[in-house]
CSV table of C-alpha atoms and ligand atoms in Angstrom, one decimal:
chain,number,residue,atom,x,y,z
J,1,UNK,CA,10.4,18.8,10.0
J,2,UNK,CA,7.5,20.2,8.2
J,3,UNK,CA,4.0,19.6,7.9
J,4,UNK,CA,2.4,18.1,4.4
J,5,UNK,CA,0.8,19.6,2.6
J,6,UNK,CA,-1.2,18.2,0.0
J,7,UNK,CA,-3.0,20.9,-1.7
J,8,UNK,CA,-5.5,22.3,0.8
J,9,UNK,CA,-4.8,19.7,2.8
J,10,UNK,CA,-2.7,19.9,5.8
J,11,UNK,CA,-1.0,16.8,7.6
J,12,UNK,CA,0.7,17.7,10.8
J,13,UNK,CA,2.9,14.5,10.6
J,14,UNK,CA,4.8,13.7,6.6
J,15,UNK,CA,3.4,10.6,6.9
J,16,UNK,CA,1.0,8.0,5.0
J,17,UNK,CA,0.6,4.6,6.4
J,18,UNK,CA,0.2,1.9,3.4
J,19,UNK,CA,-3.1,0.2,3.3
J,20,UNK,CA,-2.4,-3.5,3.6
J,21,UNK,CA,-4.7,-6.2,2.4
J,22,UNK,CA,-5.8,-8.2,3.5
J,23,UNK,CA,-7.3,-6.4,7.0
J,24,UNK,CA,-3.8,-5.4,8.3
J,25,UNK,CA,-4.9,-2.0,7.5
J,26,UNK,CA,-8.5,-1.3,8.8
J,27,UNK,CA,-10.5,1.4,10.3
J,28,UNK,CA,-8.6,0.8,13.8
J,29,UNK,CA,-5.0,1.1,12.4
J,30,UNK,CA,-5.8,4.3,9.9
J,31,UNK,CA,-7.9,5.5,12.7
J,32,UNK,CA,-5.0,5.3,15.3
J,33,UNK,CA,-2.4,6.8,12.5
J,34,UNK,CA,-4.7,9.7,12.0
J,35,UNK,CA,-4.9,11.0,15.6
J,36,UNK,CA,-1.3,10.9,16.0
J,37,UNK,CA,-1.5,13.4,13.2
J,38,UNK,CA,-0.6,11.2,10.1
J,39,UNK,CA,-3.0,9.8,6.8
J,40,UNK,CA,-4.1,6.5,7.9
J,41,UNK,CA,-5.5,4.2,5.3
J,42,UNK,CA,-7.9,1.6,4.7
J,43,UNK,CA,-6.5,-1.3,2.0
J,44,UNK,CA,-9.6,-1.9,0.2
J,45,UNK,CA,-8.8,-5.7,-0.7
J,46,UNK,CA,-10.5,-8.3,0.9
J,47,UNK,CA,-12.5,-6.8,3.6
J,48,UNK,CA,-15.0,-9.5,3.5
J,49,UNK,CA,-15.5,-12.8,4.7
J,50,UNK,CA,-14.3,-16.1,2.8
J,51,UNK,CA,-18.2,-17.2,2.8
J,52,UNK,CA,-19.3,-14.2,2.3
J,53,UNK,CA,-17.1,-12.9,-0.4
J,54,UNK,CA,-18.3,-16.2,-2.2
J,55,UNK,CA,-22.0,-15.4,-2.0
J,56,UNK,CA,-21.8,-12.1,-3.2
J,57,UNK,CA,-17.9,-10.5,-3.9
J,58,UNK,CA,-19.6,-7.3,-4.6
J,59,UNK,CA,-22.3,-6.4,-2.6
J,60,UNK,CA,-20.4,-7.5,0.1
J,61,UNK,CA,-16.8,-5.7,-0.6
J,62,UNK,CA,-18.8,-2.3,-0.7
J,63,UNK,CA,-20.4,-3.1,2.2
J,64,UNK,CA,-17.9,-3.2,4.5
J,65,UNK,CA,-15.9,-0.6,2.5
J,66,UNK,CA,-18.4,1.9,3.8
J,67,UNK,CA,-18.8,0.4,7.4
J,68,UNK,CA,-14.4,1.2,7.6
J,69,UNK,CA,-14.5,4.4,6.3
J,70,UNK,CA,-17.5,5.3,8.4
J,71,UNK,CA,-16.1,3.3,11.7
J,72,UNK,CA,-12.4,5.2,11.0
J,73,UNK,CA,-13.9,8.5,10.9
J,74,UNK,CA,-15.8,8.2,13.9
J,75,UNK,CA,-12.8,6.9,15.5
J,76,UNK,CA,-10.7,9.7,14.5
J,77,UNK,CA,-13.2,12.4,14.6
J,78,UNK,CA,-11.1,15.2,12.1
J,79,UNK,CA,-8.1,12.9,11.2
J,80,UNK,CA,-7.0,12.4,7.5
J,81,UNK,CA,-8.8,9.0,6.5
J,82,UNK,CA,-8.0,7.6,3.2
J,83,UNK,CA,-7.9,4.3,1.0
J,84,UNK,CA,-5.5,2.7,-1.0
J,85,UNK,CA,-7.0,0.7,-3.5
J,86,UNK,CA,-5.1,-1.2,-6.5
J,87,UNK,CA,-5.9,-1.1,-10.1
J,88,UNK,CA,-5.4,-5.1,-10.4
J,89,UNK,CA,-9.0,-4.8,-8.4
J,90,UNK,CA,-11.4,-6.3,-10.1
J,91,UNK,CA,-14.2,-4.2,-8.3
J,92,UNK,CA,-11.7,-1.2,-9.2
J,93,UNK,CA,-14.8,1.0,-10.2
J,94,UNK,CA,-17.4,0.3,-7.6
J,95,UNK,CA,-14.6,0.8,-5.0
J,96,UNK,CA,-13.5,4.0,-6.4
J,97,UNK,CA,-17.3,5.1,-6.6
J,98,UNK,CA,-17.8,4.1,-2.5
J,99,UNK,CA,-14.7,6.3,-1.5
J,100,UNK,CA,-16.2,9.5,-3.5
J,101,UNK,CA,-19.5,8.6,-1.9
J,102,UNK,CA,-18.2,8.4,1.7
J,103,UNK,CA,-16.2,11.3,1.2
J,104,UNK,CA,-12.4,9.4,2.4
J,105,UNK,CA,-10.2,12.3,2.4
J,106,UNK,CA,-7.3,10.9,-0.5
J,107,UNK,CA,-6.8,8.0,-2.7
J,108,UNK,CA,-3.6,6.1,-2.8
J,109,UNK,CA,-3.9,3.9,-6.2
J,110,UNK,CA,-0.8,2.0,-7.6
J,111,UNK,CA,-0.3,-2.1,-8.4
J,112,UNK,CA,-1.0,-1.1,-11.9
J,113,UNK,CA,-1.4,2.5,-13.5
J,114,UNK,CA,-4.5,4.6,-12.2
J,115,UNK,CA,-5.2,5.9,-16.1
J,116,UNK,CA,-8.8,6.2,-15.3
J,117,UNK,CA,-9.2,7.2,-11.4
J,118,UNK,CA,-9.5,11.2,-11.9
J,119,UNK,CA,-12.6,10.7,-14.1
J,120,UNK,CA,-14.4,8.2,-11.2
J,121,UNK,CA,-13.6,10.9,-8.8
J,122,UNK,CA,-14.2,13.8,-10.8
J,123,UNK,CA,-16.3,16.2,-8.5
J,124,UNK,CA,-15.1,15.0,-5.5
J,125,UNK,CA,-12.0,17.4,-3.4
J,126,UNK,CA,-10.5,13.7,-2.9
J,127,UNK,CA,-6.5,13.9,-2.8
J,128,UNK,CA,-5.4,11.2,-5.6
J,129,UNK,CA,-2.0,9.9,-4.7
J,130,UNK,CA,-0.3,7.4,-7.6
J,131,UNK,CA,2.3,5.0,-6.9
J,132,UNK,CA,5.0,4.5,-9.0
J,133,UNK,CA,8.1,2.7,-9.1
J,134,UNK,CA,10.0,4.7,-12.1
J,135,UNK,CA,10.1,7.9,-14.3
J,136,UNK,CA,8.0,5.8,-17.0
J,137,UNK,CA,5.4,4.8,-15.7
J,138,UNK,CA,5.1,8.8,-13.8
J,139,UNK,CA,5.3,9.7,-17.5
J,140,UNK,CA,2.2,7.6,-18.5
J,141,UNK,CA,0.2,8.9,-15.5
J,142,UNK,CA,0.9,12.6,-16.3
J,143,UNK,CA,0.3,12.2,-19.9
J,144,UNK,CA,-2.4,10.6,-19.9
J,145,UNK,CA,-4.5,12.5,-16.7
J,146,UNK,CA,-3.3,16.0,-19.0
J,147,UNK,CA,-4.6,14.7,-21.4
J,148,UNK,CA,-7.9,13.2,-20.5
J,149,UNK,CA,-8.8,15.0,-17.7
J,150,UNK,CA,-6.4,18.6,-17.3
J,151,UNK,CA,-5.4,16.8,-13.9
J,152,UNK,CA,-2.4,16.4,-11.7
J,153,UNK,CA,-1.8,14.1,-9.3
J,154,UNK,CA,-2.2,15.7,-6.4
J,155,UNK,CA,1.0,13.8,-4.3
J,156,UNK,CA,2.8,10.9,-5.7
J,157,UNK,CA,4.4,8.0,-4.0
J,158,UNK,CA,7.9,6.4,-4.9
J,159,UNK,CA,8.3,2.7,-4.2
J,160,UNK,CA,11.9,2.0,-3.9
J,161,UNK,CA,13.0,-2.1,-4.6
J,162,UNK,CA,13.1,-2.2,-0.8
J,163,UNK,CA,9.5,-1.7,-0.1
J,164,UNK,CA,6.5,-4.7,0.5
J,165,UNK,CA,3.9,-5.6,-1.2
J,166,UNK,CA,3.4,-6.1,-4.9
J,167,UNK,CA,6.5,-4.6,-6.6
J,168,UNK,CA,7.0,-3.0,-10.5
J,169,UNK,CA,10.6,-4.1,-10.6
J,170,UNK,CA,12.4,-7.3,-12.0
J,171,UNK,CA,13.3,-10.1,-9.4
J,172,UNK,CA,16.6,-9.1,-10.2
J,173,UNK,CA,16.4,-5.5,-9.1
J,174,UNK,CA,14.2,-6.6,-5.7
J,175,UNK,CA,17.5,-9.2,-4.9
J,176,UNK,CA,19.8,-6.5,-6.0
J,177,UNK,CA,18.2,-3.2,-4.5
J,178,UNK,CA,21.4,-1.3,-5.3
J,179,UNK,CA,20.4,-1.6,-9.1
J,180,UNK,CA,17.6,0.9,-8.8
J,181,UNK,CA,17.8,3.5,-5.7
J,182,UNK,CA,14.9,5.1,-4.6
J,183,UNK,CA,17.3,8.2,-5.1
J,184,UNK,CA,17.7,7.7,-8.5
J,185,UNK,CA,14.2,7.4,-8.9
J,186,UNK,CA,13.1,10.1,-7.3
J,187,UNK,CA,15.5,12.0,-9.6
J,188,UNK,CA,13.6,10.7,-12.7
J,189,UNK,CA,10.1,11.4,-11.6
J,190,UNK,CA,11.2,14.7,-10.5
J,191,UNK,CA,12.5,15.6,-14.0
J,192,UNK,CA,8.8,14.2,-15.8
J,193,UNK,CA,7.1,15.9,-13.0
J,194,UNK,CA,9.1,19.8,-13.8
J,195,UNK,CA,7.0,20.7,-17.2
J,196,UNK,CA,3.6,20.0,-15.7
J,197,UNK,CA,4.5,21.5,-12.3
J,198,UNK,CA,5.0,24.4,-14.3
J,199,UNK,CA,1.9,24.3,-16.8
J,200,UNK,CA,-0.1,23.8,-13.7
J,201,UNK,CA,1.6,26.0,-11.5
J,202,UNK,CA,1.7,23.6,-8.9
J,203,UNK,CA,4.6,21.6,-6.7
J,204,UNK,CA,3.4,18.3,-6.0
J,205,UNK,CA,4.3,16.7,-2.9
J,206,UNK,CA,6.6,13.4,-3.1
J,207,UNK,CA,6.3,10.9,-0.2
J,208,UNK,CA,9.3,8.0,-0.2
J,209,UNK,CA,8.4,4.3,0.3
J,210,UNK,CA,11.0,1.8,1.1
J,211,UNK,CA,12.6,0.6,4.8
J,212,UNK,CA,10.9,3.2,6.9
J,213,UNK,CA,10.9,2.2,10.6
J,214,UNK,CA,12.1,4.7,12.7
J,215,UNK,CA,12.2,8.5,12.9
J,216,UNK,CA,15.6,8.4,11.6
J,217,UNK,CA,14.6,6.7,8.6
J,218,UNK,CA,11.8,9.4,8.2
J,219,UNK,CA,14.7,12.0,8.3
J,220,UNK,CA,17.4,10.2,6.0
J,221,UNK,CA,13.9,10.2,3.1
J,222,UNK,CA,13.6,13.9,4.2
J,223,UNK,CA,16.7,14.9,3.6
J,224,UNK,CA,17.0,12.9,0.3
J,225,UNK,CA,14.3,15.2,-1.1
J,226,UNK,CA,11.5,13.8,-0.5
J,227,UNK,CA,8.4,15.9,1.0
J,228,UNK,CA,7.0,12.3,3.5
J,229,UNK,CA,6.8,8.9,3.7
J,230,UNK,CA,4.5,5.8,3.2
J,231,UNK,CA,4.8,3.2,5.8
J,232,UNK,CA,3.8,-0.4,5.5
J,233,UNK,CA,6.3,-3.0,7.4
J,234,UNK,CA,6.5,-1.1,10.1
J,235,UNK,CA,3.1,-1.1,10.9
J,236,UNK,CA,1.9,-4.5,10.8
J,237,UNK,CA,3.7,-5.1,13.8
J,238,UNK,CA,1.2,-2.7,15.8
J,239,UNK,CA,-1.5,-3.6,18.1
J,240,UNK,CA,-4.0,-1.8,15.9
J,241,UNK,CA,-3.0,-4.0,12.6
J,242,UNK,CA,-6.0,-6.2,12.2
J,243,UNK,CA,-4.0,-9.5,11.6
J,244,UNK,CA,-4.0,-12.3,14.4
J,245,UNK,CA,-1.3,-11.9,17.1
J,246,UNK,CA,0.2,-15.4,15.9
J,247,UNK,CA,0.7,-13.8,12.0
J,248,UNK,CA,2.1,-10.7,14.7
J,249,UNK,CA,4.7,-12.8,15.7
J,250,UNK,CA,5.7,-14.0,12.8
J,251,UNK,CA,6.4,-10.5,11.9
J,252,UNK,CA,8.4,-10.1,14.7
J,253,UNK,CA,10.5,-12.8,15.1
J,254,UNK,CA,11.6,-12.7,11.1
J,255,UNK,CA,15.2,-11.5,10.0
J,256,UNK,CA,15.9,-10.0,6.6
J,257,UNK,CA,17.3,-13.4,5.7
J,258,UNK,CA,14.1,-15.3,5.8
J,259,UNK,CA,12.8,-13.0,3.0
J,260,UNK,CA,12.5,-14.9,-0.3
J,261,UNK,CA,11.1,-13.5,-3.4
J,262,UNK,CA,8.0,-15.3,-5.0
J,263,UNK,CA,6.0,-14.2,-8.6
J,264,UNK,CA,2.5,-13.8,-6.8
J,265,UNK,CA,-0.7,-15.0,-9.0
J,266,UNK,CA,-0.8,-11.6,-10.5
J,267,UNK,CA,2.7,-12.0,-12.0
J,268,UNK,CA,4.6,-9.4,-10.2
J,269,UNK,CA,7.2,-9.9,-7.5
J,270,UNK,CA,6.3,-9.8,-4.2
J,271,UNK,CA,9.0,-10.1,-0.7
J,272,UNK,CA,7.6,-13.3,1.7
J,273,UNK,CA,8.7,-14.6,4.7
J,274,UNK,CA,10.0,-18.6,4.4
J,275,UNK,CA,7.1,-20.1,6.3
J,276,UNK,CA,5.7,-23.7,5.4
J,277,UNK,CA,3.6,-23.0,2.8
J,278,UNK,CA,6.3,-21.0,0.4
J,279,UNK,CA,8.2,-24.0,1.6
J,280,UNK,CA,5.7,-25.8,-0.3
J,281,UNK,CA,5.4,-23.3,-3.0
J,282,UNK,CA,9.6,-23.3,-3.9
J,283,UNK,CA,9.1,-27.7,-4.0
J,284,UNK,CA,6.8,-26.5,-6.7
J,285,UNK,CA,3.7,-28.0,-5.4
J,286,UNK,CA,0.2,-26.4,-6.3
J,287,UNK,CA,-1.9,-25.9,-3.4
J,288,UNK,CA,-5.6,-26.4,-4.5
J,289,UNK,CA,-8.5,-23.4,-4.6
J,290,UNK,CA,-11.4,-23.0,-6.6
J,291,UNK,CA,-11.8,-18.8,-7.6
J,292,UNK,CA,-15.0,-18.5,-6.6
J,293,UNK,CA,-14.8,-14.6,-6.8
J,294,UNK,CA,-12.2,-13.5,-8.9
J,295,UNK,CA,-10.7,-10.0,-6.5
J,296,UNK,CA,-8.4,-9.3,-8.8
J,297,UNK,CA,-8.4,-8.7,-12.5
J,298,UNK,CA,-5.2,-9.7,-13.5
J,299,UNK,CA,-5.0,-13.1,-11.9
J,300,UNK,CA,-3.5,-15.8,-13.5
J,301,UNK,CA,-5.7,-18.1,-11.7
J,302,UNK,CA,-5.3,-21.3,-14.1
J,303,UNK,CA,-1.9,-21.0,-14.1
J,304,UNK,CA,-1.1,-20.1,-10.3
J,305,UNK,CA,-0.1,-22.1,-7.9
J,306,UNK,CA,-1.8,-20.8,-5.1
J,307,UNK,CA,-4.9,-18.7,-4.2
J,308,UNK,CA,-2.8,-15.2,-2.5
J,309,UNK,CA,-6.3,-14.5,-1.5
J,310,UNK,CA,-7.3,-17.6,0.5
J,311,UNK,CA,-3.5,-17.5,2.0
J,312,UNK,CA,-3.9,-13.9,3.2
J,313,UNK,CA,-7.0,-14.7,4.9
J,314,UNK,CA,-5.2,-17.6,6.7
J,315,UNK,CA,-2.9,-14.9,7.7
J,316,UNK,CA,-5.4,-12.9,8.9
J,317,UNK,CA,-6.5,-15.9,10.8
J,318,UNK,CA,-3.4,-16.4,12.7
J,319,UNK,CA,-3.0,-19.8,10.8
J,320,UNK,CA,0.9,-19.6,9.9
J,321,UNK,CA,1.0,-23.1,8.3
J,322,UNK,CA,-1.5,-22.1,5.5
J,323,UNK,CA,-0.6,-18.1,5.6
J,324,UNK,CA,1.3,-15.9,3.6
J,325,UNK,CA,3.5,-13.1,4.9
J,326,UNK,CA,4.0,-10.2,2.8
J,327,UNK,CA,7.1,-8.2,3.7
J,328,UNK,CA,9.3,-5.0,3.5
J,329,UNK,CA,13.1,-5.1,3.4
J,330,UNK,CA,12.4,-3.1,6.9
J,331,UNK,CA,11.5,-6.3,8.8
J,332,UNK,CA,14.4,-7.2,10.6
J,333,UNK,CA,14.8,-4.6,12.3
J,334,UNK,CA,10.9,-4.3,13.4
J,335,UNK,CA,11.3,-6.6,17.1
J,336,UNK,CA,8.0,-5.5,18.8
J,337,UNK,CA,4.3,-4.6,18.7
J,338,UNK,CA,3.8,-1.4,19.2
J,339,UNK,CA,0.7,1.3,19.6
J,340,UNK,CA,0.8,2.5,16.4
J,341,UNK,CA,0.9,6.3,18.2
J,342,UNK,CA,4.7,4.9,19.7
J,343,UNK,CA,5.9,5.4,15.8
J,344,UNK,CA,5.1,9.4,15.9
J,345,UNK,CA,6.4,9.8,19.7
J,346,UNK,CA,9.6,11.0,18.4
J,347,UNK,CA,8.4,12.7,15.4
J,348,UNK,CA,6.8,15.0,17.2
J,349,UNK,CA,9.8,16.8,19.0
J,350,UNK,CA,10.7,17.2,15.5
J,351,UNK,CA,7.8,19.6,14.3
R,401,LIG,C1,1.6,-7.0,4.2
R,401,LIG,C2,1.6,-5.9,3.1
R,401,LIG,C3,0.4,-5.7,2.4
R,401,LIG,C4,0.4,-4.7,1.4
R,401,LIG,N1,-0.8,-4.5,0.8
R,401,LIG,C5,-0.9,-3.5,-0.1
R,401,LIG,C6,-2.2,-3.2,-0.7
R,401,LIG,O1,-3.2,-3.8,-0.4
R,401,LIG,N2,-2.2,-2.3,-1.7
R,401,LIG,C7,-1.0,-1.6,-2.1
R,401,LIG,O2,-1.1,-0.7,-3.0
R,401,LIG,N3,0.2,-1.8,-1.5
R,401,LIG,C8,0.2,-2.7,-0.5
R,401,LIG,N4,1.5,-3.0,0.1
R,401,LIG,C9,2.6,-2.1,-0.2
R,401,LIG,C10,2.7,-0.9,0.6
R,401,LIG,O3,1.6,0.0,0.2
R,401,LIG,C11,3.9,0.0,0.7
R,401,LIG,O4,4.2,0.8,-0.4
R,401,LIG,C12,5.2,-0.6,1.1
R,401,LIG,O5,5.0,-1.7,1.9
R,401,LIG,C13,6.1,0.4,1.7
R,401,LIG,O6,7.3,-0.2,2.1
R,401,LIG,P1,7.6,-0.7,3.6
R,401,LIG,O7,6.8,-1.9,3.8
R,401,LIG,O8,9.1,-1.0,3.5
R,401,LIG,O9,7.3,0.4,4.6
R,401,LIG,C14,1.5,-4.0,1.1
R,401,LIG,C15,2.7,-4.2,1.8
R,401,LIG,C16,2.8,-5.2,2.8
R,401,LIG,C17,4.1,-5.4,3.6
């Protein structure tokens, strides 16, 4: 196994853990990642309080986006720090600006297309990292960063149908994984990634994302092709995730057949676990919110039936009536909380 290296920048273990909003992935979880010799990363969604966030969305988001990034760093005194933060931000920008200003060492953008994100961190040595879910939408992103800026992404990340989070495929192809493999994928963006590689005279680095959870997955996405791997499941189960040990369990105790697909307010799909309140949400019944300060920009707020923002931070508060529990495909076969160093143990006899 080799090191990865992402331009100038070396990572002793191929690995980048997912941000997760909302606070599984803080300054404690990236911080721990990056001393075992991994990127660790800071989701930048929802960092704030529910009062807070309500008083002042803004001011406050960037505030503690810079007390993370500053607390991870002195944490991990020489450890790759970086954030992931999604296009459907509303504060997209102003978050964009804070990483360049704090000097995070990459950027992991996807849920959306990152058109813009090399010209808000143009002069910065910042390692801009995609995501993307097909060979169209890596298409766009080289296109239009050639043509705008004469920029390459510096690494890209491939979501297969069997990652977390907020997904770019039909609810079809997440219930039917075998409709799109991450193999197949990987083949596409390959073949839109070959003329700039050679323009630019540059191989960019291609980390997989889907149903990594142990070392042997990490070797099964190696030897598909790919140069790493982006971990999310996985590492919410770990005692440096910043979610309440009850929303731990939960984790825990799941099996793959308590995942059910749900169309999240943004109007992608998105993996949950059956708990009471997507109970409440499949018998079709709205739970009330006010939107006091509109996170993300394309939120369907009128129409939804359910604030993902207020249920995350119930998660985050260990309340699993009221919570929502974002999942990977990976799940059942996650069965413990771990130091998130455990995950590298055997990785490193591998180096
Ligand atoms: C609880 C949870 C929260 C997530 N939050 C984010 C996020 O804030 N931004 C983002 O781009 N992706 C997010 N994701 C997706 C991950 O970045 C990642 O690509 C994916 O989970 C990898 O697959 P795995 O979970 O099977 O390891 C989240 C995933 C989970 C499970």
């Amino acid at each position: 196994m080799l090191p990865l290296k992402i331009g100038d920048l070396e990572v002793p273990m191929p690995v980048i853990q997912a941000g997760m909003g909302v606070q599984v992935a803080k300054a404690e979880l990236a911080a721990a990642v990056a001393k075992a010799g991994g990127i660790g990363c800071i989701s930048s969604v929802g960092l704030g309080s529910r009062e807070a966030s309500e008083n002042d969305y803004l001011a406050d988001s960037h505030e503690h986006l810079v007390k993370e990034i500053r607390s991870a760093k002195t944490l991990a005194p020489g450890g790759i720090i970086g954030m992931n933060v999604m296009v459907a931000l509303s504060n997209y920008d102003d978050v964009i600006k804070t990483c360049v200003e704090e000097k995070v060492d990459v950027i992991v953008s996807g849920a959306g297309l990152p058109l813009t994100l090399p010209g808000l961190a143009k002069g910065s040595n910042i390692k801009l990292i995609p995501v993307v879910s097909s060979g169209r939408a890596m298409k766009i992103i080289l296109r239009s960063w050639h043509r705008r800026y004469q920029y390459m992404p510096d690494a890209v990340i491939i979501e297969g149908p069997l990652c977390g989070g907020h997904m770019a495929f039909t609810e079809n192809q997440v219930l039917h994984p075998e409709l799109a493999p991450i193999q197949n994928i990987l083949n596409d963006v390959r073949a839109e990634l070959a003329p700039f590689e050679a323009e630019y005279g540059k191989k960019v680095p291609l980390l997989g994302a889907e149903n990594v959870v142990t070392a042997d997955d990490v070797l099964e996405k190696l030897n598909m092709g790919f140069d790493g791997v982006h971990v999310g499941t996985r590492f919410i189960c770990t005692e440096e995730a910043g979610i309440d040990i009850k929303s731990k369990e939960i984790y825990v105790n799941a099996k793959n057949e308590d995942i059910i697909v749900l169309h999240s307010p943004i109007g992608l799909p998105v993996k949950v676990l059956r708990t009471p309140l997507v109970e409440k949400l499949l018998n079709n019944e709205k739970i009330p919110f006010g939107c006091p300060f509109r996170c993300l920009r394309a939120c369907e707020a009128k129409a939804a039936k359910f604030c993902i923002a207020d249920a995350l931070l119930d998660t985050l508060a260990g309340d699993t009536e009221k919570g929502l529990y974002m999942v990977g495909s990976g799940i059942g076969r996650v069965n413990d909380i771990i130091p998130a160093e455990e995950f590298f143990e055997p990785l490193k006899k591998l180096v």
